[in-house]
mmCIF file of C-alpha atoms and ligand atoms in Angstrom:
data_model
loop_
_atom_site.group_PDB
_atom_site.id
_atom_site.type_symbol
_atom_site.label_atom_id
_atom_site.label_comp_id
_atom_site.label_asym_id
_atom_site.label_seq_id
_atom_site.Cartn_x
_atom_site.Cartn_y
_atom_site.Cartn_z
ATOM 1 C CA UNK M 890 21.992 -9.859 -5.384
ATOM 2 C CA UNK M 891 22.702 -9.019 -1.554
ATOM 3 C CA UNK M 892 19.688 -8.254 0.759
ATOM 4 C CA UNK M 893 21.466 -4.846 1.172
ATOM 5 C CA UNK M 894 21.003 -4.276 -2.687
ATOM 6 C CA UNK M 895 17.225 -5.808 -2.721
ATOM 7 C CA UNK M 896 16.276 -3.509 0.024
ATOM 8 C CA UNK M 897 17.762 -0.576 -1.779
ATOM 9 C CA UNK M 898 15.669 -1.556 -5.148
ATOM 10 C CA UNK M 899 12.537 -2.149 -2.912
ATOM 11 C CA UNK M 900 12.702 1.531 -1.436
ATOM 12 C CA UNK M 901 13.670 2.925 -4.729
ATOM 13 C CA UNK M 902 10.932 1.067 -6.419
ATOM 14 C CA UNK M 903 8.441 2.203 -3.742
ATOM 15 C CA UNK M 904 9.454 6.034 -4.131
ATOM 16 C CA UNK M 905 9.247 5.837 -7.886
ATOM 17 C CA UNK M 906 5.977 4.335 -7.945
ATOM 18 C CA UNK M 907 4.211 6.587 -5.165
ATOM 19 C CA UNK M 908 5.454 9.432 -7.133
ATOM 20 C CA UNK M 909 3.956 8.180 -10.393
ATOM 21 C CA UNK M 910 0.544 7.336 -8.813
ATOM 22 C CA UNK M 911 0.380 10.295 -6.560
ATOM 23 C CA UNK M 912 0.208 12.664 -9.598
ATOM 24 C CA UNK M 913 -2.936 10.762 -10.699
ATOM 25 C CA UNK M 914 -4.297 9.960 -7.242
ATOM 26 C CA UNK M 915 -4.227 13.937 -6.576
ATOM 27 C CA UNK M 916 -7.194 14.075 -9.151
ATOM 28 C CA UNK M 917 -9.231 11.262 -7.477
ATOM 29 C CA UNK M 918 -11.342 11.935 -4.659
ATOM 30 C CA UNK M 919 -11.282 9.734 -1.598
ATOM 31 C CA UNK M 920 -8.991 8.766 1.443
ATOM 32 C CA UNK M 921 -5.779 6.886 1.307
ATOM 33 C CA UNK M 922 -5.376 3.404 2.957
ATOM 34 C CA UNK M 923 -1.946 2.652 3.931
ATOM 35 C CA UNK M 924 -1.689 -0.901 4.815
ATOM 36 C CA UNK M 925 1.282 -1.700 6.896
ATOM 37 C CA UNK M 926 2.460 1.389 8.600
ATOM 38 C CA UNK M 927 5.815 -0.078 9.739
ATOM 39 C CA UNK M 928 8.451 2.488 10.395
ATOM 40 C CA UNK M 929 6.088 5.344 8.469
ATOM 41 C CA UNK M 930 8.234 6.186 5.662
ATOM 42 C CA UNK M 931 5.978 5.492 2.806
ATOM 43 C CA UNK M 932 3.133 7.242 5.173
ATOM 44 C CA UNK M 933 5.412 10.116 5.582
ATOM 45 C CA UNK M 934 6.006 10.073 1.638
ATOM 46 C CA UNK M 935 2.372 10.024 1.012
ATOM 47 C CA UNK M 936 1.507 12.857 3.504
ATOM 48 C CA UNK M 937 4.135 14.957 1.823
ATOM 49 C CA UNK M 938 2.777 14.039 -1.772
ATOM 50 C CA UNK M 939 -0.886 14.679 -1.219
ATOM 51 C CA UNK M 940 -0.989 17.306 1.568
ATOM 52 C CA UNK M 941 -4.363 17.676 3.178
ATOM 53 C CA UNK M 942 -5.707 14.248 2.128
ATOM 54 C CA UNK M 943 -7.247 11.792 4.816
ATOM 55 C CA UNK M 944 -4.736 8.871 5.134
ATOM 56 C CA UNK M 945 -5.742 6.096 7.391
ATOM 57 C CA UNK M 946 -2.828 3.850 8.311
ATOM 58 C CA UNK M 947 -3.182 0.083 9.530
ATOM 59 C CA UNK M 948 -0.819 -2.069 11.265
ATOM 60 C CA UNK M 949 -0.899 -4.875 14.036
ATOM 61 C CA UNK M 950 0.920 -2.413 16.348
ATOM 62 C CA UNK M 951 2.641 0.852 16.344
ATOM 63 C CA UNK M 952 6.123 1.017 15.658
ATOM 64 C CA UNK M 953 6.626 4.213 13.511
ATOM 65 C CA UNK M 954 9.072 6.958 13.968
ATOM 66 C CA UNK M 955 7.168 9.743 16.205
ATOM 67 C CA UNK M 956 7.448 12.001 12.965
ATOM 68 C CA UNK M 957 5.182 9.605 10.993
ATOM 69 C CA UNK M 958 2.291 8.654 13.332
ATOM 70 C CA UNK M 959 -1.291 9.509 11.973
ATOM 71 C CA UNK M 960 -3.913 11.287 14.113
ATOM 72 C CA UNK M 961 -5.466 8.602 16.486
ATOM 73 C CA UNK M 962 -8.663 8.580 14.390
ATOM 74 C CA UNK M 963 -6.672 7.605 11.317
ATOM 75 C CA UNK M 964 -4.474 4.762 12.989
ATOM 76 C CA UNK M 965 -5.996 1.320 13.247
ATOM 77 C CA UNK M 966 -4.230 -1.357 15.061
ATOM 78 C CA UNK M 967 -4.999 -5.057 14.586
ATOM 79 C CA UNK M 968 -4.864 -7.580 11.814
ATOM 80 C CA UNK M 969 -5.395 -5.925 8.754
ATOM 81 C CA UNK M 970 -7.624 -8.705 7.143
ATOM 82 C CA UNK M 971 -10.125 -7.813 9.784
ATOM 83 C CA UNK M 972 -9.366 -4.222 10.619
ATOM 84 C CA UNK M 973 -9.583 -2.902 7.005
ATOM 85 C CA UNK M 974 -12.814 -5.055 6.434
ATOM 86 C CA UNK M 975 -14.648 -2.504 8.544
ATOM 87 C CA UNK M 976 -13.547 0.222 6.092
ATOM 88 C CA UNK M 977 -15.180 -1.593 2.807
ATOM 89 C CA UNK M 978 -17.291 0.892 1.142
ATOM 90 C CA UNK M 979 -14.883 4.000 2.157
ATOM 91 C CA UNK M 980 -14.159 4.541 -1.790
ATOM 92 C CA UNK M 981 -10.537 5.028 -1.069
ATOM 93 C CA UNK M 982 -8.548 6.843 -3.765
ATOM 94 C CA UNK M 983 -5.657 4.874 -3.054
ATOM 95 C CA UNK M 984 -4.754 1.669 -1.206
ATOM 96 C CA UNK M 985 -1.174 1.033 -0.635
ATOM 97 C CA UNK M 986 -0.076 -2.195 0.652
ATOM 98 C CA UNK M 987 3.185 -2.995 1.944
ATOM 99 C CA UNK M 988 2.834 -6.217 3.961
ATOM 100 C CA UNK M 989 4.994 -8.625 1.951
ATOM 101 C CA UNK M 990 7.330 -10.607 4.138
ATOM 102 C CA UNK M 991 9.835 -12.054 1.407
ATOM 103 C CA UNK M 992 8.475 -15.610 2.768
ATOM 104 C CA UNK M 993 6.691 -17.193 -0.406
ATOM 105 C CA UNK M 994 4.418 -19.396 2.150
ATOM 106 C CA UNK M 995 3.455 -16.433 3.906
ATOM 107 C CA UNK M 996 2.829 -14.053 1.237
ATOM 108 C CA UNK M 997 0.902 -16.823 -0.551
ATOM 109 C CA UNK M 998 -1.596 -16.752 2.406
ATOM 110 C CA UNK M 999 -1.967 -12.909 2.083
ATOM 111 C CA UNK M 1000 -2.750 -13.436 -1.774
ATOM 112 C CA UNK M 1001 -5.665 -15.355 -0.654
ATOM 113 C CA UNK M 1002 -7.309 -12.303 1.077
ATOM 114 C CA UNK M 1003 -5.710 -9.101 -0.025
ATOM 115 C CA UNK M 1004 -6.666 -8.639 -3.471
ATOM 116 C CA UNK M 1005 -10.486 -8.948 -3.042
ATOM 117 C CA UNK M 1006 -10.348 -6.740 0.236
ATOM 118 C CA UNK M 1007 -8.377 -4.160 -1.808
ATOM 119 C CA UNK M 1008 -10.755 -4.330 -4.567
ATOM 120 C CA UNK M 1009 -13.724 -3.721 -2.161
ATOM 121 C CA UNK M 1010 -11.758 -0.700 -0.406
ATOM 122 C CA UNK M 1011 -11.248 1.112 -3.546
ATOM 123 C CA UNK M 1012 -13.739 3.402 -5.473
ATOM 124 C CA UNK M 1013 -14.067 2.559 -9.091
ATOM 125 C CA UNK M 1014 -11.023 4.192 -10.880
ATOM 126 C CA UNK M 1015 -8.932 4.055 -7.807
ATOM 127 C CA UNK M 1016 -5.482 2.803 -7.588
ATOM 128 C CA UNK M 1017 -3.747 -0.067 -5.671
ATOM 129 C CA UNK M 1018 -0.168 -0.120 -5.227
ATOM 130 C CA UNK M 1019 1.140 -3.543 -3.642
ATOM 131 C CA UNK M 1020 4.277 -5.479 -2.920
ATOM 132 C CA UNK M 1021 2.625 -8.750 -3.330
ATOM 133 C CA UNK M 1022 0.420 -9.546 -6.549
ATOM 134 C CA UNK M 1023 -3.135 -8.513 -6.624
ATOM 135 C CA UNK M 1024 -4.889 -10.885 -8.821
ATOM 136 C CA UNK M 1025 -8.500 -10.102 -9.210
ATOM 137 C CA UNK M 1026 -10.766 -9.651 -11.812
ATOM 138 C CA UNK M 1027 -11.737 -5.835 -10.754
ATOM 139 C CA UNK M 1028 -8.106 -4.962 -10.352
ATOM 140 C CA UNK M 1029 -6.580 -4.154 -13.817
ATOM 141 C CA UNK M 1030 -2.873 -4.025 -13.690
ATOM 142 C CA UNK M 1031 -0.937 -0.837 -14.772
ATOM 143 C CA UNK M 1032 2.376 -0.518 -16.375
ATOM 144 C CA UNK M 1033 5.351 0.235 -13.654
ATOM 145 C CA UNK M 1034 7.613 2.951 -14.049
ATOM 146 C CA UNK M 1035 10.475 1.876 -16.247
ATOM 147 C CA UNK M 1036 12.985 2.156 -13.088
ATOM 148 C CA UNK M 1037 11.130 -0.807 -11.516
ATOM 149 C CA UNK M 1038 11.826 -4.549 -12.529
ATOM 150 C CA UNK M 1039 8.327 -6.571 -13.421
ATOM 151 C CA UNK M 1040 6.780 -8.626 -10.823
ATOM 152 C CA UNK M 1041 8.683 -6.533 -7.889
ATOM 153 C CA UNK M 1042 5.579 -4.194 -7.103
ATOM 154 C CA UNK M 1043 2.236 -3.986 -8.606
ATOM 155 C CA UNK M 1044 -0.145 -1.183 -9.706
ATOM 156 C CA UNK M 1045 -3.516 -1.929 -10.465
ATOM 157 C CA UNK M 1046 -6.621 0.316 -11.158
ATOM 158 C CA UNK M 1047 -10.094 -0.706 -9.780
ATOM 159 C CA UNK M 1048 -12.428 -1.336 -12.719
HETATM 160 N N1 LIG C 1040 5.905 0.815 4.243
HETATM 161 C C1 LIG C 1040 6.202 0.973 5.542
HETATM 162 C C2 LIG C 1040 7.540 1.966 5.802
HETATM 163 O O1 LIG C 1040 7.807 2.715 4.936
HETATM 164 O O2 LIG C 1040 7.999 2.030 6.679
HETATM 165 C C3 LIG C 1040 6.865 -0.504 5.937
HETATM 166 C C4 LIG C 1040 6.053 -1.426 6.154
HETATM 167 S S1 LIG C 1040 6.551 -2.872 6.636
HETATM 168 C C5 LIG C 1040 7.539 -3.523 5.754
HETATM 169 C C6 LIG C 1040 5.138 -3.991 6.744
HETATM 170 C C7 LIG C 1040 4.397 -3.574 8.323
HETATM 171 O O3 LIG C 1040 3.007 -4.358 7.971
HETATM 172 C C8 LIG C 1040 4.778 -4.169 9.527
HETATM 173 O O4 LIG C 1040 4.876 -3.145 10.425
HETATM 174 C C9 LIG C 1040 4.059 -5.296 10.080
HETATM 175 O O5 LIG C 1040 3.772 -5.329 11.353
HETATM 176 C C10 LIG C 1040 2.619 -5.039 9.202
HETATM 177 N N2 LIG C 1040 1.896 -6.197 8.998
HETATM 178 C C11 LIG C 1040 2.012 -7.091 7.879
HETATM 179 N N3 LIG C 1040 1.147 -7.852 7.881
HETATM 180 C C12 LIG C 1040 0.225 -7.558 8.578
HETATM 181 C C13 LIG C 1040 -1.374 -8.058 8.868
HETATM 182 N N4 LIG C 1040 -1.689 -8.992 8.298
HETATM 183 N N5 LIG C 1040 -1.885 -7.237 9.790
HETATM 184 C C14 LIG C 1040 -1.625 -6.017 10.112
HETATM 185 N N6 LIG C 1040 -0.205 -5.627 10.053
HETATM 186 C C15 LIG C 1040 0.691 -6.384 9.120
#
């Protein structure tokens, strides 16, 4: 598969998954945490799907399109491992993590801290969506939409 096809698949998977979980997240109290604001496309989608909900976005640096920049109080810059740790206990309804790199060695390092951090950020019953695996005893895997190939994206519920 070409990288272009792979990219299209990733974006399609993100949209289908976010649409699936937003219907449920709408019924769960708590803020949304967007780990990896990037260009802001998924932030923009979440804002459209969950109007009025607080969305806190994290990244190393601001590089989002001007239409997709959170309010200053909801934009947190720096290394997510450190910055998001300060939000433990926020009882998020949804954590969306899009910080995979496509490099196995780098993503393996992320896998050492992201699952535990995600579990601590979520309220019980909250949902995590991630492009990298979230193996953790408090994160129970949920089924993916039929359009998304297994192990491309991960949806979990905080138990
Ligand atoms: N979902 C975004 C969108 O739709 O535009 C794209 C996110 S992009 C793939 C990943 C972003 O996460 C990059 O902007 C990168 O700087 C950020 N990122 C990755 N790992 C990070 C880390 N450990 N700390 C802070 N930011 C990180």
